[in-house]
């Protein structure tokens, strides 16, 4: 039986990827770090807790990483563990670097030193393009990172290429553009919008506080994107952009989600004074708050997925409108008090 180790299995992508690999017959090991409460909500939601083999792993601790890898000797290693919230990386740049860069180095060094034959997948990111130097972004577009998160991920990305070239390790990187789902963390702007709109619909007086509404992303669907990860690791080691090539602003995401929630959204004002009202109730539903602006932000991303389409046959199957409908519906149900097993 083939085996796979997923670091970051408790996160959005880790849970969906584990589900796919289990369905494909893999023995799946999931690396979890201890917390005061178990963080298995997403795995329970997908009903795969009993089918995963959870191992205690802190990626910043070399001996821990080395011991786990040499004990399990997985055929595949998916390195998804990260401090993944860009905004927090400005407050915790050292921690972010240790997890995202040193964590990756610990895994690659362990594979190199132990001589195990694991194939390796690195969760690289469109954030590495930062203030973009060409549009759309491809595997050839130079990086111009704008946050400690993006810098740490760019360093890890170069490390993966170096271990591939220097030591022949079968290591690949997927440069994934933003991908969202019902299991997305609530701090990210998409899920923040869908979950807080659902709270308002269900009676809360909350006014959603957002930062830059003009920011534009190429948003895809996480269950589609984890399929690309499995294709990438199982083919010739290489780097691939995974994206949809369609762009949407934060403002438009809010507008479409508000409509999907049954509201009639209208925007008034500009810049820091911009507000959004629900014209069905005349209630203020969203206002701009400068606390959610970043010291330096990435305001535009659009990926060209031509290489992975041509070489590995991957294309996105879910458009942004469908993603918004799915996430909005999920949160409307979650906040309506209906008894249901909700992931997070
Ligand atoms: P996520 O939901 O934030 O999950 C991150 C995972 O990393 C969690 O399981 C977390 O564990 C784990 N982790 C964090 N620090 C760790 C440490 N020191 N040791 C061990 N595990 C640790 O992220 P995601 O959205 O699934 O993204 C998966 C990966 O893809 C990340 O590397 C992210 O940077 C990258 N990426 C994401 C996107 C996107 O749009 N989602 C796009 C490009 C790249 P806890 O549950 O204990 O916190
Ligand atoms: O921000 C703007 C914000 O936090 C998107 C991670 O998965 O994708 C994610 O990083 C945009 C930014 O995602 C709010 O300034 C406005 O321009 O949802 P986000 P992100 O920073 O793009 C990449 C590919 C990753 O690799 C990361 O791991 O939305 N924005 N107002 C806001 N963002 C947040 N979070 N909250 C707001 O209130």
PDB file of N, CA and C and ligand atoms in Angstrom, residues 84-87 125-127 149 176 178 184 187-189 192 209-212 215 217 250 292 294 297-298, ligand 2:
ATOM      1  N   UNK A  84       0.052  30.644   7.517  1.00  0.00           N
ATOM      2  CA  UNK A  84      -0.417  30.968   6.161  1.00  0.00           C
ATOM      3  C   UNK A  84      -1.161  32.292   6.065  1.00  0.00           C
ATOM      4  N   UNK A  85      -1.327  32.987   7.189  1.00  0.00           N
ATOM      5  CA  UNK A  85      -2.114  34.225   7.160  1.00  0.00           C
ATOM      6  C   UNK A  85      -1.171  35.417   6.941  1.00  0.00           C
ATOM      7  N   UNK A  86      -1.256  36.012   5.763  1.00  0.00           N
ATOM      8  CA  UNK A  86      -0.332  37.071   5.352  1.00  0.00           C
ATOM      9  C   UNK A  86      -0.329  38.219   6.366  1.00  0.00           C
ATOM     10  N   UNK A  87      -1.533  38.641   6.760  1.00  0.00           N
ATOM     11  CA  UNK A  87      -1.639  39.783   7.686  1.00  0.00           C
ATOM     12  C   UNK A  87      -0.868  39.533   8.987  1.00  0.00           C
ATOM     13  N   UNK A 125       3.228  29.706  -3.417  1.00  0.00           N
ATOM     14  CA  UNK A 125       2.064  30.599  -3.436  1.00  0.00           C
ATOM     15  C   UNK A 125       2.203  31.763  -4.416  1.00  0.00           C
ATOM     16  N   UNK A 126       1.075  32.198  -4.942  1.00  0.00           N
ATOM     17  CA  UNK A 126       1.041  33.380  -5.807  1.00  0.00           C
ATOM     18  C   UNK A 126       1.503  34.640  -5.073  1.00  0.00           C
ATOM     19  N   UNK A 127       1.462  34.617  -3.736  1.00  0.00           N
ATOM     20  CA  UNK A 127       1.946  35.789  -2.987  1.00  0.00           C
ATOM     21  C   UNK A 127       3.401  36.105  -3.317  1.00  0.00           C
ATOM     22  N   UNK A 149       5.461  36.755   4.944  1.00  0.00           N
ATOM     23  CA  UNK A 149       4.930  35.457   4.491  1.00  0.00           C
ATOM     24  C   UNK A 149       5.467  35.140   3.092  1.00  0.00           C
ATOM     25  N   UNK A 176       0.359  27.987  -6.048  1.00  0.00           N
ATOM     26  CA  UNK A 176      -1.102  28.031  -6.034  1.00  0.00           C
ATOM     27  C   UNK A 176      -1.613  29.440  -5.776  1.00  0.00           C
ATOM     28  N   UNK A 178      -4.926  31.934  -4.815  1.00  0.00           N
ATOM     29  CA  UNK A 178      -5.881  31.784  -3.705  1.00  0.00           C
ATOM     30  C   UNK A 178      -6.936  30.740  -4.030  1.00  0.00           C
ATOM     31  N   UNK A 184     -12.550  26.986   4.536  1.00  0.00           N
ATOM     32  CA  UNK A 184     -11.541  28.042   4.626  1.00  0.00           C
ATOM     33  C   UNK A 184     -11.560  28.655   6.027  1.00  0.00           C
ATOM     34  N   UNK A 187     -10.489  33.878   9.034  1.00  0.00           N
ATOM     35  CA  UNK A 187      -9.726  35.122   9.003  1.00  0.00           C
ATOM     36  C   UNK A 187      -9.470  35.581   7.565  1.00  0.00           C
ATOM     37  N   UNK A 188      -9.568  34.666   6.591  1.00  0.00           N
ATOM     38  CA  UNK A 188      -9.334  35.037   5.192  1.00  0.00           C
ATOM     39  C   UNK A 188     -10.574  35.758   4.659  1.00  0.00           C
ATOM     40  N   UNK A 189     -10.368  36.691   3.721  1.00  0.00           N
ATOM     41  CA  UNK A 189     -11.432  37.654   3.425  1.00  0.00           C
ATOM     42  C   UNK A 189     -12.708  36.991   2.896  1.00  0.00           C
ATOM     43  N   UNK A 192     -14.475  35.304   5.783  1.00  0.00           N
ATOM     44  CA  UNK A 192     -14.878  36.368   6.704  1.00  0.00           C
ATOM     45  C   UNK A 192     -16.186  36.975   6.206  1.00  0.00           C
ATOM     46  N   UNK A 209     -16.233  44.610   9.061  1.00  0.00           N
ATOM     47  CA  UNK A 209     -15.122  45.551   8.918  1.00  0.00           C
ATOM     48  C   UNK A 209     -14.120  44.974   7.931  1.00  0.00           C
ATOM     49  N   UNK A 210     -13.917  45.649   6.809  1.00  0.00           N
ATOM     50  CA  UNK A 210     -12.956  45.157   5.815  1.00  0.00           C
ATOM     51  C   UNK A 210     -11.892  46.204   5.520  1.00  0.00           C
ATOM     52  N   UNK A 211     -10.776  45.737   4.929  1.00  0.00           N
ATOM     53  CA  UNK A 211      -9.709  46.642   4.503  1.00  0.00           C
ATOM     54  C   UNK A 211      -9.905  47.056   3.052  1.00  0.00           C
ATOM     55  N   UNK A 212      -8.916  46.764   2.217  1.00  0.00           N
ATOM     56  CA  UNK A 212      -8.915  47.248   0.843  1.00  0.00           C
ATOM     57  C   UNK A 212      -9.919  46.501  -0.049  1.00  0.00           C
ATOM     58  N   UNK A 215      -8.793  45.370  -3.740  1.00  0.00           N
ATOM     59  CA  UNK A 215      -7.845  44.282  -3.954  1.00  0.00           C
ATOM     60  C   UNK A 215      -8.483  43.199  -4.833  1.00  0.00           C
ATOM     61  N   UNK A 217      -8.239  39.286  -6.635  1.00  0.00           N
ATOM     62  CA  UNK A 217      -7.638  37.960  -6.544  1.00  0.00           C
ATOM     63  C   UNK A 217      -8.186  37.054  -7.647  1.00  0.00           C
ATOM     64  N   UNK A 250     -12.411  42.249  -4.008  1.00  0.00           N
ATOM     65  CA  UNK A 250     -13.028  41.980  -2.699  1.00  0.00           C
ATOM     66  C   UNK A 250     -14.440  42.585  -2.677  1.00  0.00           C
ATOM     67  N   UNK A 292      -7.566  46.930   8.839  1.00  0.00           N
ATOM     68  CA  UNK A 292      -7.430  45.733   7.998  1.00  0.00           C
ATOM     69  C   UNK A 292      -6.607  45.990   6.737  1.00  0.00           C
ATOM     70  N   UNK A 294      -2.924  46.395   5.055  1.00  0.00           N
ATOM     71  CA  UNK A 294      -1.621  45.813   5.385  1.00  0.00           C
ATOM     72  C   UNK A 294      -0.519  46.839   5.149  1.00  0.00           C
ATOM     73  N   UNK A 297       0.631  45.619   0.579  1.00  0.00           N
ATOM     74  CA  UNK A 297      -0.344  44.602   0.161  1.00  0.00           C
ATOM     75  C   UNK A 297      -0.072  44.182  -1.285  1.00  0.00           C
ATOM     76  N   UNK A 298      -0.636  43.042  -1.617  1.00  0.00           N
ATOM     77  CA  UNK A 298      -0.643  42.574  -3.006  1.00  0.00           C
ATOM     78  C   UNK A 298      -2.045  42.883  -3.518  1.00  0.00           C
TER      79      UNK A 298
HETATM   80  O1  LIG B   2      -6.632  38.523   1.584  1.00  0.00           O
HETATM   81  C1  LIG B   2      -7.764  41.989   1.218  1.00  0.00           C
HETATM   82  C2  LIG B   2      -6.329  41.742   1.630  1.00  0.00           C
HETATM   83  O2  LIG B   2      -6.251  37.254   3.684  1.00  0.00           O
HETATM   84  C3  LIG B   2      -6.989  38.723   0.228  1.00  0.00           C
HETATM   85  C4  LIG B   2      -3.516  32.829   1.957  1.00  0.00           C
HETATM   86  O3  LIG B   2      -4.134  31.583   1.774  1.00  0.00           O
HETATM   87  O4  LIG B   2      -3.842  33.395  -0.333  1.00  0.00           O
HETATM   88  C5  LIG B   2      -4.101  33.840   0.986  1.00  0.00           C
HETATM   89  O5  LIG B   2      -3.494  35.089   1.226  1.00  0.00           O
HETATM   90  C6  LIG B   2      -7.026  40.220  -0.075  1.00  0.00           C
HETATM   91  C7  LIG B   2      -5.803  40.992   0.417  1.00  0.00           C
HETATM   92  O6  LIG B   2      -5.706  36.216   1.420  1.00  0.00           O
HETATM   93  C8  LIG B   2      -9.677  42.237   4.273  1.00  0.00           C
HETATM   94  O7  LIG B   2      -5.651  42.973   1.883  1.00  0.00           O
HETATM   95  C9  LIG B   2      -9.468  43.352   2.427  1.00  0.00           C
HETATM   96  O8  LIG B   2      -5.386  41.911  -0.555  1.00  0.00           O
HETATM   97  O9  LIG B   2      -8.032  36.464   2.075  1.00  0.00           O
HETATM   98  P1  LIG B   2      -6.705  37.082   2.282  1.00  0.00           P
HETATM   99  P2  LIG B   2      -4.206  36.481   0.903  1.00  0.00           P
HETATM  100  O10 LIG B   2      -3.516  37.515   1.693  1.00  0.00           O
HETATM  101  O11 LIG B   2      -4.288  36.671  -0.560  1.00  0.00           O
HETATM  102  C10 LIG B   2      -2.448  33.272  -0.671  1.00  0.00           C
HETATM  103  C11 LIG B   2      -2.344  32.760  -2.091  1.00  0.00           C
HETATM  104  C12 LIG B   2      -1.683  32.472   0.305  1.00  0.00           C
HETATM  105  O12 LIG B   2      -0.687  31.834  -0.022  1.00  0.00           O
HETATM  106  C13 LIG B   2      -2.006  32.693   1.747  1.00  0.00           C
HETATM  107  O13 LIG B   2      -1.551  31.591   2.536  1.00  0.00           O
HETATM  108  O14 LIG B   2      -8.153  40.776   0.598  1.00  0.00           O
HETATM  109  N1  LIG B   2      -8.657  42.288   2.340  1.00  0.00           N
HETATM  110  N2  LIG B   2     -10.097  43.353   3.616  1.00  0.00           N
HETATM  111  C14 LIG B   2      -8.769  41.555   3.467  1.00  0.00           C
HETATM  112  N3  LIG B   2      -8.185  40.408   3.839  1.00  0.00           N
HETATM  113  C15 LIG B   2      -8.519  39.892   5.055  1.00  0.00           C
HETATM  114  N4  LIG B   2      -7.983  38.714   5.443  1.00  0.00           N
HETATM  115  N5  LIG B   2      -9.389  40.535   5.894  1.00  0.00           N
HETATM  116  C16 LIG B   2     -10.012  41.723   5.546  1.00  0.00           C
HETATM  117  O15 LIG B   2     -10.774  42.275   6.315  1.00  0.00           O
END
